[in-house]
Short mmCIF file of C-alpha atoms in Angstrom, two decimals:
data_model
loop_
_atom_site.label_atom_id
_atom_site.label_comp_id
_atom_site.label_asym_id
_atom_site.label_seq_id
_atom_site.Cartn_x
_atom_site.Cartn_y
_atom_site.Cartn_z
CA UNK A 288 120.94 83.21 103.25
CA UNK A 289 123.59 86.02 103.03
CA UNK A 290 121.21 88.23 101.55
CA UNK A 291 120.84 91.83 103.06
CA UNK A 292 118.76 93.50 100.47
CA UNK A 293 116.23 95.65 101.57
CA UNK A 294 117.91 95.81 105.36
CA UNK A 295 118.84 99.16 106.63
CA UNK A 296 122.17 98.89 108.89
CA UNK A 297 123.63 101.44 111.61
CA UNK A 298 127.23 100.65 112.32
CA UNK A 299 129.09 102.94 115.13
CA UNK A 300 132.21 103.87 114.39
CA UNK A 301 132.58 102.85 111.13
CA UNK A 302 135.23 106.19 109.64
CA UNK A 303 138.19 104.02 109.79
CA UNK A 304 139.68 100.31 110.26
CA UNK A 305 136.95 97.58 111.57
CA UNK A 306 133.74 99.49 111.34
CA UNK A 307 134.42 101.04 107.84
CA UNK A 308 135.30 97.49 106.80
CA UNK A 309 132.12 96.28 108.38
CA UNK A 310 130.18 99.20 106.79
CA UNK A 311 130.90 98.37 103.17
CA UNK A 312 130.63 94.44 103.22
CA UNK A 313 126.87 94.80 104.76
CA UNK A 314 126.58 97.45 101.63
CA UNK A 315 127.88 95.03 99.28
CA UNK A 316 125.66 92.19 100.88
CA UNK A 317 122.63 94.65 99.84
CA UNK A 318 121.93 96.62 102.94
CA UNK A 319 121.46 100.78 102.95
CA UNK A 320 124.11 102.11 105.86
CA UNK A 321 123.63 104.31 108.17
CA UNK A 322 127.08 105.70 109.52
CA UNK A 323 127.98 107.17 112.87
CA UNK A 324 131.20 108.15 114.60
CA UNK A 325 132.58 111.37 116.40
CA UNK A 326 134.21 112.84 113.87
CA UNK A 327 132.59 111.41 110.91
CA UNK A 328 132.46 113.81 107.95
CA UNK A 329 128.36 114.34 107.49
CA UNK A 330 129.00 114.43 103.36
CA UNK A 331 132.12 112.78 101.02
CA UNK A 332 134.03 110.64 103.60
CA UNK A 333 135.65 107.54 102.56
CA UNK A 334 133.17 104.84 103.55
CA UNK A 335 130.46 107.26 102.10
CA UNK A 336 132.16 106.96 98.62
CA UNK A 337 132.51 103.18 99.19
CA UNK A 338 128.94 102.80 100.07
CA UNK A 339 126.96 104.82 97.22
CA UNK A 340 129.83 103.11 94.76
CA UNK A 341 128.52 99.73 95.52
CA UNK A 342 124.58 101.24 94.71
CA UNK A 343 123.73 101.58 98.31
CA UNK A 344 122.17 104.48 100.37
CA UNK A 345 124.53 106.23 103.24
CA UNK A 346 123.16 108.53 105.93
CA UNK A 347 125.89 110.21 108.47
CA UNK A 348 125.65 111.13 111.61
CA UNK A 349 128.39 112.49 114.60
CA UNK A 350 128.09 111.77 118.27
CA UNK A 351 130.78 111.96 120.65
CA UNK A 352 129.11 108.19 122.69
CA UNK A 353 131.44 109.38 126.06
CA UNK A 354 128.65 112.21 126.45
CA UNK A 355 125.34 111.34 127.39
CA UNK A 356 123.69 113.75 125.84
CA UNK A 357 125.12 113.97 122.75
CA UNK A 358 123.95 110.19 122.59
CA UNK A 359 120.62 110.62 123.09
CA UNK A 360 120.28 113.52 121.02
CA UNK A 361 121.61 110.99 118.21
CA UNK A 362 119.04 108.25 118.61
CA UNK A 363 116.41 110.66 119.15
CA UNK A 364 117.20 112.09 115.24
CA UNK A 365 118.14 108.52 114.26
CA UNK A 366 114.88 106.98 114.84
CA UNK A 367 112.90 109.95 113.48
CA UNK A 368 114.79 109.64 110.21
CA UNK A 369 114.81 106.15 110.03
CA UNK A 370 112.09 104.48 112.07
CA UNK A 371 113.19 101.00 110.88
CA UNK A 372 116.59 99.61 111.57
CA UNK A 373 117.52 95.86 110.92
CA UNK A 374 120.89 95.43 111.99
CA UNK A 375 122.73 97.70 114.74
CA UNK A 376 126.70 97.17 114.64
CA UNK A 377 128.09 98.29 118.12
CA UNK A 378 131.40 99.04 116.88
CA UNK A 379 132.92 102.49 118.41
CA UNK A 380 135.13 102.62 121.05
CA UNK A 381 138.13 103.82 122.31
CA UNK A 382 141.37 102.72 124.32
CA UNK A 383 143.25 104.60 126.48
CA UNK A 384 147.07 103.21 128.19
CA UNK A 385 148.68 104.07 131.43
CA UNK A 386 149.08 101.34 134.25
CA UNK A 387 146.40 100.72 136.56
CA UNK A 388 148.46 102.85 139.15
CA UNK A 389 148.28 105.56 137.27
CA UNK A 390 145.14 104.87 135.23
CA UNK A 391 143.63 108.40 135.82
CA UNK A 392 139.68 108.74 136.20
CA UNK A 393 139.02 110.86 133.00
CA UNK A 394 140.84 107.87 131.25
CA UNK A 395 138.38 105.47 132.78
CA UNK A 396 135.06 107.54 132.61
CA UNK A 397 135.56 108.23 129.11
CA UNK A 398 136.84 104.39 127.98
CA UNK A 399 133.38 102.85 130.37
CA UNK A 400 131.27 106.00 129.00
CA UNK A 401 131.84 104.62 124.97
CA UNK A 402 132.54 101.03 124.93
CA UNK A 403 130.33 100.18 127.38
CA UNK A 404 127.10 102.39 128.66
CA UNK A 405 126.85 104.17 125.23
CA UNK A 406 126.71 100.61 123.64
CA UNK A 407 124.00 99.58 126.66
CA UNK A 408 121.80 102.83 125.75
CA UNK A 409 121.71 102.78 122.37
CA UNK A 410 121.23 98.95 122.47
CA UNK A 411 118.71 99.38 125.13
CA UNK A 412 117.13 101.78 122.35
CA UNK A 413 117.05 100.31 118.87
CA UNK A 414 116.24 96.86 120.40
CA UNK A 415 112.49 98.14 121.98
CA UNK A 416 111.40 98.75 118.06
CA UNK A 417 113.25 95.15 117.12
CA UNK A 418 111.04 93.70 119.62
CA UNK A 419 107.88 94.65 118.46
CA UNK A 420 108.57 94.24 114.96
CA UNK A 421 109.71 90.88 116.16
CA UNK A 422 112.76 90.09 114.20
CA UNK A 423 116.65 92.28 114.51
CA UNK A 424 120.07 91.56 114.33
CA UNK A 425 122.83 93.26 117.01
CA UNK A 426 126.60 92.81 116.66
CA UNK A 427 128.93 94.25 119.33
CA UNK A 428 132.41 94.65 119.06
CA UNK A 429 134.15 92.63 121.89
CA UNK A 430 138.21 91.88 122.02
CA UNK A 431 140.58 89.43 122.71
CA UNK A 432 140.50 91.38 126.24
CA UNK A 433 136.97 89.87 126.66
CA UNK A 434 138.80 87.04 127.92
CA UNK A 435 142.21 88.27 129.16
CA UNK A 436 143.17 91.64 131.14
CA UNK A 437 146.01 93.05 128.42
CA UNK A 438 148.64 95.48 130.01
CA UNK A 439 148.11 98.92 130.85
CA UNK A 440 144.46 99.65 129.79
CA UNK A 441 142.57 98.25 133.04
CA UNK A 442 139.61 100.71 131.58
CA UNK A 443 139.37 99.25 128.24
CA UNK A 444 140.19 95.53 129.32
CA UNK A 445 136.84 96.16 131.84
CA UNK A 446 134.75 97.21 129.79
CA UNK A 447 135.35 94.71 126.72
CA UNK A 448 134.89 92.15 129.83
CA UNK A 449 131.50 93.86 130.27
CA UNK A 450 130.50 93.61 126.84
CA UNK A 451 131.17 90.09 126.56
CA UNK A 452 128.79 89.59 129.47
CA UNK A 453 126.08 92.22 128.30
CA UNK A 454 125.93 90.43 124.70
CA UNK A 455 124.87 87.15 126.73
CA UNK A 456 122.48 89.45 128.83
CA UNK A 457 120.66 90.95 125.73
CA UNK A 458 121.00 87.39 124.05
CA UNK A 459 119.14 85.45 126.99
CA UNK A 460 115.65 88.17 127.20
CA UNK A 461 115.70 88.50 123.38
CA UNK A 462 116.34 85.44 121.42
CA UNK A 463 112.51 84.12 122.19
CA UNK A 464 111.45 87.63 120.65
CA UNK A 465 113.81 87.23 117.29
CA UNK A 466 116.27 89.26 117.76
CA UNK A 467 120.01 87.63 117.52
CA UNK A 468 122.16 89.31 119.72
CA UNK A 469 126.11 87.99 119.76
CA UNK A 470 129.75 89.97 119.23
CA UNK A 471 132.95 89.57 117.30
CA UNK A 472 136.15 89.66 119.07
CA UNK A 473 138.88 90.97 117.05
CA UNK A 474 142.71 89.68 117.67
CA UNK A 475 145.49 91.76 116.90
CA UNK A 476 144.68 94.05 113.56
CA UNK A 477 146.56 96.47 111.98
CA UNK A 478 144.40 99.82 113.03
CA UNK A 479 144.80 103.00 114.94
CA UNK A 480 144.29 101.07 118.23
CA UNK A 481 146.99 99.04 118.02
CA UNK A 482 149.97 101.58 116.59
CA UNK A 483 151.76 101.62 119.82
CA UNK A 484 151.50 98.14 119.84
CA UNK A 485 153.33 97.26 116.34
CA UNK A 486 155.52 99.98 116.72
CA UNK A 487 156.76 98.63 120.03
CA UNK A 488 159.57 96.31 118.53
CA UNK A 489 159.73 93.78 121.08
CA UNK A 490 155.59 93.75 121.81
CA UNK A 491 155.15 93.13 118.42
CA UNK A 492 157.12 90.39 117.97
CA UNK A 493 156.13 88.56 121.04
CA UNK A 494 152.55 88.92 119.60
CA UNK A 495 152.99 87.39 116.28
CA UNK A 496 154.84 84.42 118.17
CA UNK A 497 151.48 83.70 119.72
CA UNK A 498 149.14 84.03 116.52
CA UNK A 499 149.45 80.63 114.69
CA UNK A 500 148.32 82.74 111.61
CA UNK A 501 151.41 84.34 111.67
CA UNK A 502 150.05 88.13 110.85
CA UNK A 503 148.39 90.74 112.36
CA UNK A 504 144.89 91.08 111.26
CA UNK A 505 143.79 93.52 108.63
CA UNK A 506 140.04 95.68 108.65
CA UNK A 507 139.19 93.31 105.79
CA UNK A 508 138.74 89.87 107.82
CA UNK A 509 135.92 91.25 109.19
CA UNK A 510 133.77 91.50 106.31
CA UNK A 511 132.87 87.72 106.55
CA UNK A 512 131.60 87.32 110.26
CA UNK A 513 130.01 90.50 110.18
CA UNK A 514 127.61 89.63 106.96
CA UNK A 515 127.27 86.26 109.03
CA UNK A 516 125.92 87.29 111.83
CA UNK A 517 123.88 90.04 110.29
CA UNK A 518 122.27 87.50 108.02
CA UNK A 519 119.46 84.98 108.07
CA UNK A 520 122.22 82.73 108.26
CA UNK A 521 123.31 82.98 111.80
CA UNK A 522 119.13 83.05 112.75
CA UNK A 523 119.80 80.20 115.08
CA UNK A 524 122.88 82.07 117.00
CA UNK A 525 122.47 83.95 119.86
CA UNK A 526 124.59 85.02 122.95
CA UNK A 527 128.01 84.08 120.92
CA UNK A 528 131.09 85.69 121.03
CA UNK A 529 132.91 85.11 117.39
CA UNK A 530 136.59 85.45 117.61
CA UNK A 531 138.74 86.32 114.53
CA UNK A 532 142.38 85.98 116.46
CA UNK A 533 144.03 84.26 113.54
CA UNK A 534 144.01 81.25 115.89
CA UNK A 535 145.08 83.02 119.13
CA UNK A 536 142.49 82.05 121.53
CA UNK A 537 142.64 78.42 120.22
CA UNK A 538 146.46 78.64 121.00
#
């Protein structure tokens, strides 16, 4: 039921941390990746050499998703060279910190621009071909600010809140038409996102207080969830918001 083989997957964001990890489990579970971030290298990055190593086909692509037209210049070429994808992973985004007072516009624009209408579009997009071929799987990334408002990143905090909500939007039209739409909301992981975070001493340690796991996540705990819900097994899950907190929502 964990089978991928023969599925062709396009994960966002998938250079580094979460989406990389996410990128070479679905490989390893038998599906053929297609790769996309900003500044993904087009030939011999790291997830790449992960992918092919495992006997899987990668295809790369850049597109900066905070410029419209650079987006839809990438599913335009996307769908032409691969008029068939099973399994769209919404995973790029970005997070930028100053307090709400002096949270400055181009901070906001750009944060709303990629985790939020970039992941609507190019939802919006691959989903009208899952439709009619009647059967698709869709995994955003959400966050533990899905549910609370965090400190100094009102831009990022909104629009994970609006992903949380869009997932159930998607989920409610498209679940009669077989295609599974739900998200994963990490906790606390060790990536770029969160280096200010572990390198503040005292934010750091009032953080692990709160995870009953008693760790920061790693890239690697996603592999799991994401093979779940890209899978025949989660056929009968839709509109569901997976987190993987290390216990810090049930706390």
């Amino acid at each position: 039921m964990f089978e991928l083989n023969g599925k062709v997957a396009l994960v966002t964001g998938c250079k580094r941390g979460i989406g990389k990890s996410m990128a070479v489990a679905l490989a390893r579970a038998g599906a053929d990746i297609i790769g996309v971030s900003a500044s993904l290298e087009l030939s011999g990055s790291d997830v790449e050499k992960e992918v092919t190593a495992l006997g899987r086909r990668f295809k790369a692509y850049q597109c900066d998703f905070a410029d419209r037209d650079s987006l839809y210049a990438f599913i335009r070429q996307v769908q032409k060279d691969e008029p068939v994808i099973d399994i769209l992973v919404n995973n790029a985004g970005t997070i930028m910190r100053k307090p709400a007072a002096e949270h400055p516009d181009e901070y906001w624009d750009t944060v709303i621009n990629t985790n939020l209408n970039a992941q609507f579009i190019l939802t919006r997009e691959i989903g009208k071909t899952m439709i009619a071929r009647g059967s698709g799987k869709i995994i955003f990334t959400a966050s533990l600010l899905t549910f609370q408002g965090g400190i100094n990143v009102p831009g990022y905090a909104a629009s994970k809140g609006a992903v949380g909500s869009l997932v159930k939007a998607f989920a409610n039209e498209w679940a009669s038409k077989g295609v599974n739409v739900n998200a994963i909301a990490p906790g606390y992981i060790a990536t770029d996102n969160t280096a200010a975070l572990r390198a503040d001493q005292q934010r750091s340690t009032s953080i692990l207080e709160r995870i009953p796991a008693g760790r920061w996540g790693e890239p690697e705990d996603f592999e799991g969830p994401i093979v779940f819900l890209a899978s025949k097994a989660s056929d009968y899950v839709h509109g569901t918001i997976l987190t993987v907190d290390g216990g810090w929502m049930g706390r």
